[in-house]
Coordinates of C-alpha atoms and ligand atoms in Angstrom, one line a residue:
M1 CA 74.6 117.1 92.2
S2 CA 75.7 117.7 88.7
L3 CA 79.1 117.0 87.2
H4 CA 79.7 120.7 86.7
D5 CA 79.4 121.5 90.4
T6 CA 81.8 119.0 91.5
L7 CA 84.4 118.0 88.9
A8 CA 87.2 120.2 87.7
E9 CA 87.2 121.3 84.1
T10 CA 90.4 119.5 83.4
E11 CA 89.5 115.9 84.1
P12 CA 92.5 113.9 83.1
T13 CA 92.1 111.6 80.1
A14 CA 92.3 107.9 80.6
T15 CA 95.8 107.7 79.2
A16 CA 97.1 110.3 81.5
V17 CA 95.9 108.5 84.6
A18 CA 98.3 106.4 86.4
S19 CA 97.2 102.8 87.2
E20 CA 94.2 102.6 89.5
T21 CA 94.8 102.9 93.2
S22 CA 92.6 101.1 95.7
L23 CA 90.5 103.1 98.2
I24 CA 90.5 100.2 100.6
G25 CA 92.5 100.8 103.8
Q26 CA 92.9 104.6 103.1
S27 CA 92.3 107.1 105.9
R28 CA 89.4 109.5 105.7
E29 CA 92.0 112.3 104.8
A30 CA 93.3 110.3 101.9
L31 CA 89.8 109.6 100.6
G32 CA 89.1 113.3 100.9
E33 CA 92.3 114.0 98.8
A34 CA 91.3 111.4 96.2
L35 CA 87.9 113.2 95.9
R36 CA 89.5 116.6 95.8
S37 CA 91.9 115.5 93.0
I38 CA 89.0 114.5 90.8
G39 CA 87.4 117.9 91.3
V40 CA 84.9 117.5 94.1
A41 CA 84.4 120.9 95.7
D42 CA 85.8 121.5 99.1
K43 CA 82.5 122.0 100.8
Q44 CA 81.4 118.6 99.6
I45 CA 84.4 116.6 100.7
R46 CA 83.2 115.6 104.1
M47 CA 79.9 114.4 103.0
R48 CA 81.2 112.5 100.0
T49 CA 83.9 110.9 102.1
A50 CA 81.3 109.7 104.6
Q51 CA 79.3 108.3 101.7
L52 CA 82.3 106.4 100.3
W53 CA 83.2 105.2 103.8
N54 CA 79.7 103.8 104.2
W55 CA 79.6 102.1 100.8
I56 CA 83.0 100.5 101.3
Y57 CA 82.8 99.4 105.0
V58 CA 79.2 99.1 105.9
R59 CA 77.8 97.9 102.6
G60 CA 80.8 96.1 101.2
A61 CA 80.7 97.7 97.7
T62 CA 83.2 96.0 95.4
D63 CA 82.8 98.6 92.6
F64 CA 81.8 102.2 92.2
D65 CA 78.8 101.3 90.1
A66 CA 77.0 99.9 93.1
M67 CA 77.1 103.3 94.9
T68 CA 73.6 104.4 93.9
S69 CA 73.6 107.4 96.2
V70 CA 76.6 108.9 94.4
S71 CA 76.1 110.6 91.1
K72 CA 76.8 108.6 87.9
D73 CA 79.5 111.1 86.9
L74 CA 81.3 111.0 90.2
R75 CA 81.1 107.2 90.1
A76 CA 82.7 107.2 86.7
A77 CA 85.4 109.6 87.7
L78 CA 86.3 107.5 90.7
A79 CA 86.3 104.3 88.6
R80 CA 88.8 105.8 86.2
R81 CA 91.4 106.3 88.9
H82 CA 90.5 103.9 91.7
T83 CA 89.4 100.4 92.5
L84 CA 87.8 98.5 95.4
R85 CA 89.1 95.2 94.0
R86 CA 89.5 92.3 96.4
P87 CA 92.5 90.0 96.3
E88 CA 92.2 86.9 94.1
I89 CA 91.0 84.0 96.2
V90 CA 93.4 81.3 95.2
D91 CA 92.0 78.8 97.6
E92 CA 89.2 78.4 100.2
Q93 CA 88.9 75.5 102.5
I94 CA 86.1 74.8 104.9
S95 CA 86.8 72.5 107.8
S96 CA 84.3 70.1 109.2
D97 CA 84.1 72.3 112.3
G98 CA 83.2 75.4 110.3
T99 CA 86.7 76.9 110.3
R100 CA 87.5 78.5 107.0
K101 CA 90.9 79.2 105.6
W102 CA 91.5 81.4 102.6
L103 CA 94.7 81.8 100.5
F104 CA 94.6 85.3 99.0
R105 CA 96.8 86.6 96.3
F106 CA 97.7 90.3 96.1
P107 CA 99.1 91.7 92.9
S108 CA 102.7 92.9 92.7
R109 CA 103.7 96.3 94.1
G110 CA 106.3 98.2 92.1
A111 CA 109.0 95.7 91.2
G112 CA 107.9 93.1 93.7
R113 CA 106.2 89.8 92.9
P114 CA 102.5 89.0 93.7
V115 CA 102.2 87.6 97.2
E116 CA 100.0 85.0 98.8
I117 CA 98.9 85.1 102.4
E118 CA 96.4 83.3 104.5
T119 CA 93.4 84.4 106.6
V120 CA 91.4 82.1 108.9
Y121 CA 87.9 82.4 110.2
I122 CA 87.1 80.5 113.4
P123 CA 83.4 80.3 114.5
E124 CA 82.6 79.5 118.1
A125 CA 79.3 79.6 120.0
D126 CA 79.7 83.1 121.4
R127 CA 82.1 84.7 118.8
G128 CA 83.5 84.5 115.4
T129 CA 87.2 85.3 115.1
L130 CA 89.1 86.4 112.0
C131 CA 92.8 85.8 112.2
L132 CA 94.7 88.3 110.0
S133 CA 98.2 88.3 108.6
S134 CA 100.4 91.3 108.9
Q135 CA 103.4 90.3 106.8
V136 CA 104.2 87.9 104.1
G137 CA 106.5 85.4 106.0
C138 CA 108.3 86.6 109.1
T139 CA 111.9 87.6 109.8
L140 CA 111.9 86.3 113.3
A141 CA 112.3 82.5 112.8
C142 CA 110.8 81.1 116.0
T143 CA 111.8 77.5 115.8
F144 CA 108.4 76.0 116.2
C145 CA 106.7 78.3 113.7
H146 CA 106.2 77.4 110.1
T147 CA 105.8 81.0 109.0
G148 CA 109.4 81.7 110.2
T149 CA 110.7 79.2 107.7
Q150 CA 109.5 81.2 104.7
K151 CA 112.0 83.1 102.7
L152 CA 110.0 85.8 101.1
V153 CA 109.2 88.6 103.6
R154 CA 107.5 91.9 103.1
N155 CA 105.1 94.0 105.0
L156 CA 101.5 94.0 104.0
T157 CA 100.0 97.4 103.3
A158 CA 97.0 98.8 105.3
E159 CA 95.0 98.1 102.1
E160 CA 96.0 94.4 102.1
I161 CA 95.2 94.0 105.8
V162 CA 91.8 95.6 105.6
A163 CA 91.1 93.7 102.3
Q164 CA 91.4 90.4 104.3
I165 CA 88.5 91.6 106.5
L166 CA 86.4 92.7 103.6
T167 CA 87.0 89.6 101.5
A168 CA 86.2 87.4 104.4
R169 CA 83.0 89.4 105.0
D170 CA 82.1 89.0 101.3
R171 CA 82.5 85.2 101.4
L172 CA 80.6 84.9 104.7
D173 CA 78.0 87.4 103.6
D174 CA 78.6 89.2 106.8
Y175 CA 77.3 92.8 106.3
P176 CA 74.7 94.7 108.4
G177 CA 71.3 93.9 107.2
R178 CA 72.3 90.4 106.5
W179 CA 73.2 89.6 110.1
R180 CA 71.1 86.9 111.6
E181 CA 70.4 88.3 115.0
G182 CA 69.2 85.8 117.5
T183 CA 70.1 82.7 115.4
A184 CA 71.5 80.0 117.7
G185 CA 75.3 79.8 117.5
T186 CA 75.8 83.2 116.0
P187 CA 78.0 85.6 117.9
E188 CA 77.1 89.1 119.2
G189 CA 74.4 90.9 117.3
G190 CA 74.3 88.1 114.7
R191 CA 77.5 89.3 113.0
L192 CA 79.7 86.4 112.0
I193 CA 83.0 88.2 112.4
S194 CA 82.8 89.6 115.9
N195 CA 86.5 89.5 116.8
I196 CA 89.8 90.1 115.1
V197 CA 93.2 88.7 116.1
M198 CA 96.5 89.7 114.5
M199 CA 97.8 86.2 114.9
G200 CA 98.4 85.1 111.3
M201 CA 101.6 85.4 109.4
G202 CA 104.1 87.9 110.4
E203 CA 105.1 90.1 113.4
P204 CA 102.6 92.9 113.5
L205 CA 104.9 95.2 115.5
Y206 CA 107.4 95.1 112.7
N207 CA 104.7 96.6 110.5
F208 CA 103.4 99.1 113.0
D209 CA 102.1 102.0 110.9
N210 CA 100.2 99.8 108.5
V211 CA 98.7 97.6 111.2
K212 CA 97.7 100.7 113.2
Q213 CA 95.9 102.2 110.2
A214 CA 94.2 99.0 109.4
L215 CA 93.0 98.4 112.9
A216 CA 91.8 101.9 113.2
I217 CA 89.6 101.2 110.2
A218 CA 88.4 97.9 111.7
A219 CA 87.4 99.8 114.9
D220 CA 85.8 102.8 113.2
G221 CA 82.3 103.2 114.4
D222 CA 80.9 104.5 111.1
G223 CA 82.4 101.5 109.3
I224 CA 83.3 98.0 110.3
G225 CA 82.7 99.0 113.9
L226 CA 84.4 96.4 116.0
S227 CA 85.1 97.3 119.6
K228 CA 88.8 97.6 120.4
R229 CA 88.2 95.1 123.1
R230 CA 87.5 92.6 120.4
I231 CA 90.7 93.3 118.6
T232 CA 93.8 91.5 119.8
L233 CA 97.3 92.0 118.6
S234 CA 99.8 89.2 119.2
T235 CA 103.5 89.9 119.4
S236 CA 106.5 87.8 120.0
G237 CA 107.9 90.6 122.2
V238 CA 109.0 93.7 120.3
V239 CA 109.4 95.5 123.6
P240 CA 110.1 99.1 122.4
M241 CA 106.8 99.1 120.4
I242 CA 104.6 97.8 123.2
P243 CA 103.9 101.2 124.9
R244 CA 103.0 102.7 121.5
T245 CA 100.6 99.8 120.8
G246 CA 98.6 100.6 123.9
A247 CA 98.8 104.4 123.5
E248 CA 98.2 104.6 119.7
M249 CA 96.2 101.5 118.9
G250 CA 94.4 100.8 122.2
V251 CA 93.8 97.2 121.3
M252 CA 94.1 94.1 123.5
L253 CA 97.6 92.7 123.7
A254 CA 98.7 89.1 123.5
I255 CA 102.3 88.0 124.2
S256 CA 103.8 84.9 122.7
L257 CA 105.7 83.8 125.8
H258 CA 106.2 80.1 125.3
A259 CA 109.1 79.7 127.8
V260 CA 109.8 80.9 131.3
R261 CA 113.6 80.8 131.2
D262 CA 115.7 83.0 129.0
D263 CA 117.9 80.1 127.8
L264 CA 114.9 78.2 126.4
R265 CA 113.1 81.3 125.1
D266 CA 116.3 82.4 123.4
E267 CA 116.0 79.2 121.4
L268 CA 112.3 79.1 120.8
V269 CA 111.7 82.8 120.2
P270 CA 115.2 84.2 119.1
L271 CA 114.0 87.8 119.6
N272 CA 114.3 87.0 123.3
R273 CA 118.1 87.5 122.9
K274 CA 117.4 91.2 122.2
Y275 CA 114.5 91.7 124.6
P276 CA 114.7 89.1 127.4
I277 CA 111.8 88.0 129.6
T278 CA 112.2 90.6 132.4
D279 CA 112.2 93.5 129.9
L280 CA 109.1 92.0 128.2
L281 CA 107.2 91.6 131.4
D282 CA 108.1 95.1 132.6
A283 CA 106.6 96.5 129.3
C284 CA 103.5 94.4 130.0
R285 CA 103.1 95.8 133.5
A286 CA 103.3 99.3 132.1
Y287 CA 100.8 98.5 129.3
P288 CA 98.4 101.5 128.9
G289 CA 94.9 100.6 130.0
L290 CA 95.8 97.4 131.7
S291 CA 93.2 96.3 134.3
N292 CA 91.4 93.3 135.5
A293 CA 88.8 93.9 132.8
R294 CA 91.5 94.4 130.2
R295 CA 94.0 91.6 130.7
I296 CA 97.0 90.7 128.7
T297 CA 96.8 87.2 127.1
F298 CA 100.0 85.1 127.4
E299 CA 100.3 82.5 124.7
Y300 CA 102.1 79.3 125.6
V301 CA 102.6 76.7 122.9
M302 CA 102.8 73.2 124.4
L303 CA 105.9 71.4 123.2
K304 CA 106.5 67.9 124.4
E305 CA 109.3 67.6 126.9
V306 CA 110.6 71.1 125.9
N307 CA 108.5 73.6 127.9
D308 CA 105.7 71.5 129.4
S309 CA 106.9 70.4 132.8
L310 CA 105.0 71.2 136.0
A311 CA 108.0 73.2 137.2
D312 CA 107.6 75.3 134.1
A313 CA 103.9 75.8 135.0
R314 CA 104.8 76.9 138.5
E315 CA 107.4 79.3 137.2
L316 CA 104.9 80.7 134.7
V317 CA 102.5 81.5 137.5
R318 CA 105.3 83.1 139.6
L319 CA 106.5 85.3 136.6
L320 CA 103.1 86.7 135.9
K321 CA 102.3 87.6 139.5
G322 CA 100.8 91.1 139.6
I323 CA 100.0 91.3 135.9
P324 CA 96.3 91.1 135.0
A325 CA 96.7 88.1 132.7
K326 CA 95.0 85.3 130.9
I327 CA 97.0 82.3 129.9
N328 CA 96.3 80.6 126.6
L329 CA 97.8 77.1 126.3
I330 CA 98.1 76.3 122.7
P331 CA 98.6 72.6 121.6
F332 CA 101.5 72.7 119.2
N333 CA 100.3 72.3 115.6
P334 CA 102.9 70.2 113.8
W335 CA 104.0 70.9 110.3
P336 CA 106.0 68.9 107.8
G337 CA 109.7 68.8 108.8
T338 CA 109.4 70.1 112.3
A339 CA 111.4 68.6 115.1
Y340 CA 108.8 69.4 117.8
E341 CA 105.9 67.3 119.0
C342 CA 102.8 68.4 120.7
S343 CA 102.7 67.6 124.5
D344 CA 100.5 64.7 125.5
W345 CA 97.0 65.7 126.3
D346 CA 97.3 64.5 129.9
Q347 CA 100.4 66.7 130.4
I348 CA 98.6 69.7 129.0
E349 CA 95.8 69.1 131.5
R350 CA 98.2 68.7 134.4
F351 CA 99.9 71.9 133.3
A352 CA 96.6 73.7 133.0
E353 CA 95.6 72.6 136.5
V354 CA 98.7 74.2 138.1
V355 CA 97.8 77.4 136.3
N356 CA 94.1 77.2 137.2
R357 CA 94.9 76.6 140.8
A358 CA 96.9 79.8 140.9
G359 CA 93.7 81.6 139.9
Y360 CA 94.2 82.0 136.1
A361 CA 91.5 81.0 133.7
S362 CA 93.7 79.0 131.3
P363 CA 91.6 77.8 128.4
I364 CA 93.4 75.2 126.3
R365 CA 92.9 76.5 122.8
T366 CA 91.0 73.7 121.1
P367 CA 92.7 72.7 118.0
R368 CA 90.5 74.1 115.2
G369 CA 90.4 73.1 111.6
R370 CA 92.9 70.4 112.1
D371 CA 91.7 68.8 108.9
I372 CA 92.8 71.8 107.0
L373 CA 95.8 72.7 109.2
A374 CA 94.1 76.0 109.9
A375 CA 95.1 77.1 113.4
C376 CA 96.4 80.6 113.6
G377 CA 100.1 80.6 113.6
Q378 CA 100.0 77.5 111.4
L379 CA 99.4 79.2 108.1
K380 CA 100.5 78.5 104.6
S381 CA 100.5 74.8 105.2
E382 CA 101.4 72.2 102.8
S383 CA 98.1 70.5 103.2
E384 CA 96.1 69.3 100.2
R385 CA 94.4 72.2 98.8
L386 CA 91.0 72.2 97.2
H387 CA 91.3 74.7 94.5
I388 CA 88.7 77.5 94.6
R389 CA 87.3 76.7 91.2
E390 CA 86.7 73.1 92.2
R391 CA 85.0 74.3 95.4
M392 CA 82.8 76.8 93.5
A393 CA 81.9 74.0 91.0
L394 CA 81.0 71.8 94.0
E395 CA 78.9 74.5 95.5
A396 CA 77.1 75.1 92.2
M397 CA 76.4 71.3 92.0
I398 CA 75.1 71.2 95.6
A399 CA 72.9 74.3 94.9
G400 CA 71.3 72.4 92.2
Ligands
SAH1 N1 104.2 87.0 115.2 C1 103.2 87.1 116.2 C2 101.8 86.8 115.7 C3 101.7 85.6 114.8 S1 101.9 84.1 115.5 C4 103.6 86.3 117.4 O1 104.5 85.5 117.3 O2 102.9 86.5 118.4 C5 100.5 83.8 116.4 C6 100.6 82.7 117.5 O3 100.7 81.4 117.0 C7 101.8 82.9 118.3 O4 101.6 82.8 119.7 C8 102.7 81.8 117.8 O5 103.7 81.6 118.7 C9 101.8 80.7 117.6 N2 102.3 79.6 116.8 C10 103.1 79.7 115.7 N3 103.4 78.5 115.2 C11 102.6 77.6 115.9 C12 102.4 76.2 115.8 N4 103.0 75.5 114.9 N5 101.5 75.6 116.7 C13 100.9 76.4 117.6 N6 101.0 77.7 117.7 C14 101.9 78.3 116.9
SF4_2 FE1 107.1 85.2 113.3 FE2 105.3 84.9 115.3 FE3 106.1 82.8 113.8 FE4 107.7 83.9 115.6 S1 105.7 82.9 116.0 S2 108.2 83.3 113.4 S3 107.2 86.0 115.4 S4 105.0 84.6 113.0

């Protein structure tokens, strides 16, 4: 392909071009538009879009220069207007159990300030889960959640959500061709990130469109290619958006239940005042695609002497009757200044036993990355941070 075939005569000069826009997180249609606007001929749009998609999502290209199957001229034209830049990695912590937590900084948008958000990677024997943030902070102010105490709140863009995946893949070197199939302890197919959960900062259903676009990209078979059964969206209970989540995103659903009585849930999850437990469970029963093979996960944070009695456990079982469900008991992860305590381990086990006896698998989520306060839902902690530069210096020292 020569420049003359594909680029319009009036290629804008550098000064006329607005600041670069990222191609990360854009739909195929938007990529096609970007190509068209730099003069790529209509008949080539589909093929060039597929090439870009492959370079961005399968190979993890971070700049256009790497795209050797694309002509030099087109690469240069793309680079003049666009970027594939990752967020700045302000901090990276690696726990003794292999959990990693990153603090990413995204540049300001319009008049806004740069924002920092956290992303966590949790490796387990049969899977590796990446926990993504959907917002900076959260407006919902659940009383046991640290994110709810943050003042600054804004929605993340689809670019910023997808960039969390790509940057984590960069750091883990987790791209096809580099997957270590068959290696002990590596999840499915040898890929390190095999699952995604929207359980970081923010309420994903208050940022529906951007989350939908980002998850569609994560599930796209020609790109990142994660099965929708390995993508879980957690909500505190934005009832009107639950049917659309099933119909339009088709991902697995997790509900932050945390209490079995409205008076207590009103306090712990204030959104309950708007959408009480019966409404929430009705929406769950009607969730599109629900079956024994596709159950809803109910999250239940264990708060000492608040919601952890055996009567609560029995009521939980009664409430969920008839809903194909998994129950995830989460030991409360304390944060500086919180009034809550985590239930005693014995009590968590007794609670789990009641739930198990009723026929529910109820894994107690093992606290991960405690040394770096990295559990999902416990992000942006005040823990000591090892600055990224120090870590890189350390890695360089170890490498020799
Ligand atoms: N806003 C969404 C998703 C983010 S929170 C939601 O609330 O579901 C992800 C999960 O972490 C939720 O179940 C949340 O209740 C839980 N969580 C928040 N703070 C926590 C803490 N300190 N300890 C344990 N779990 C917590
Ligand atoms: Fe927001 Fe979820 Fe935290 Fe509640 S638990 S404040 S909804 S992030």
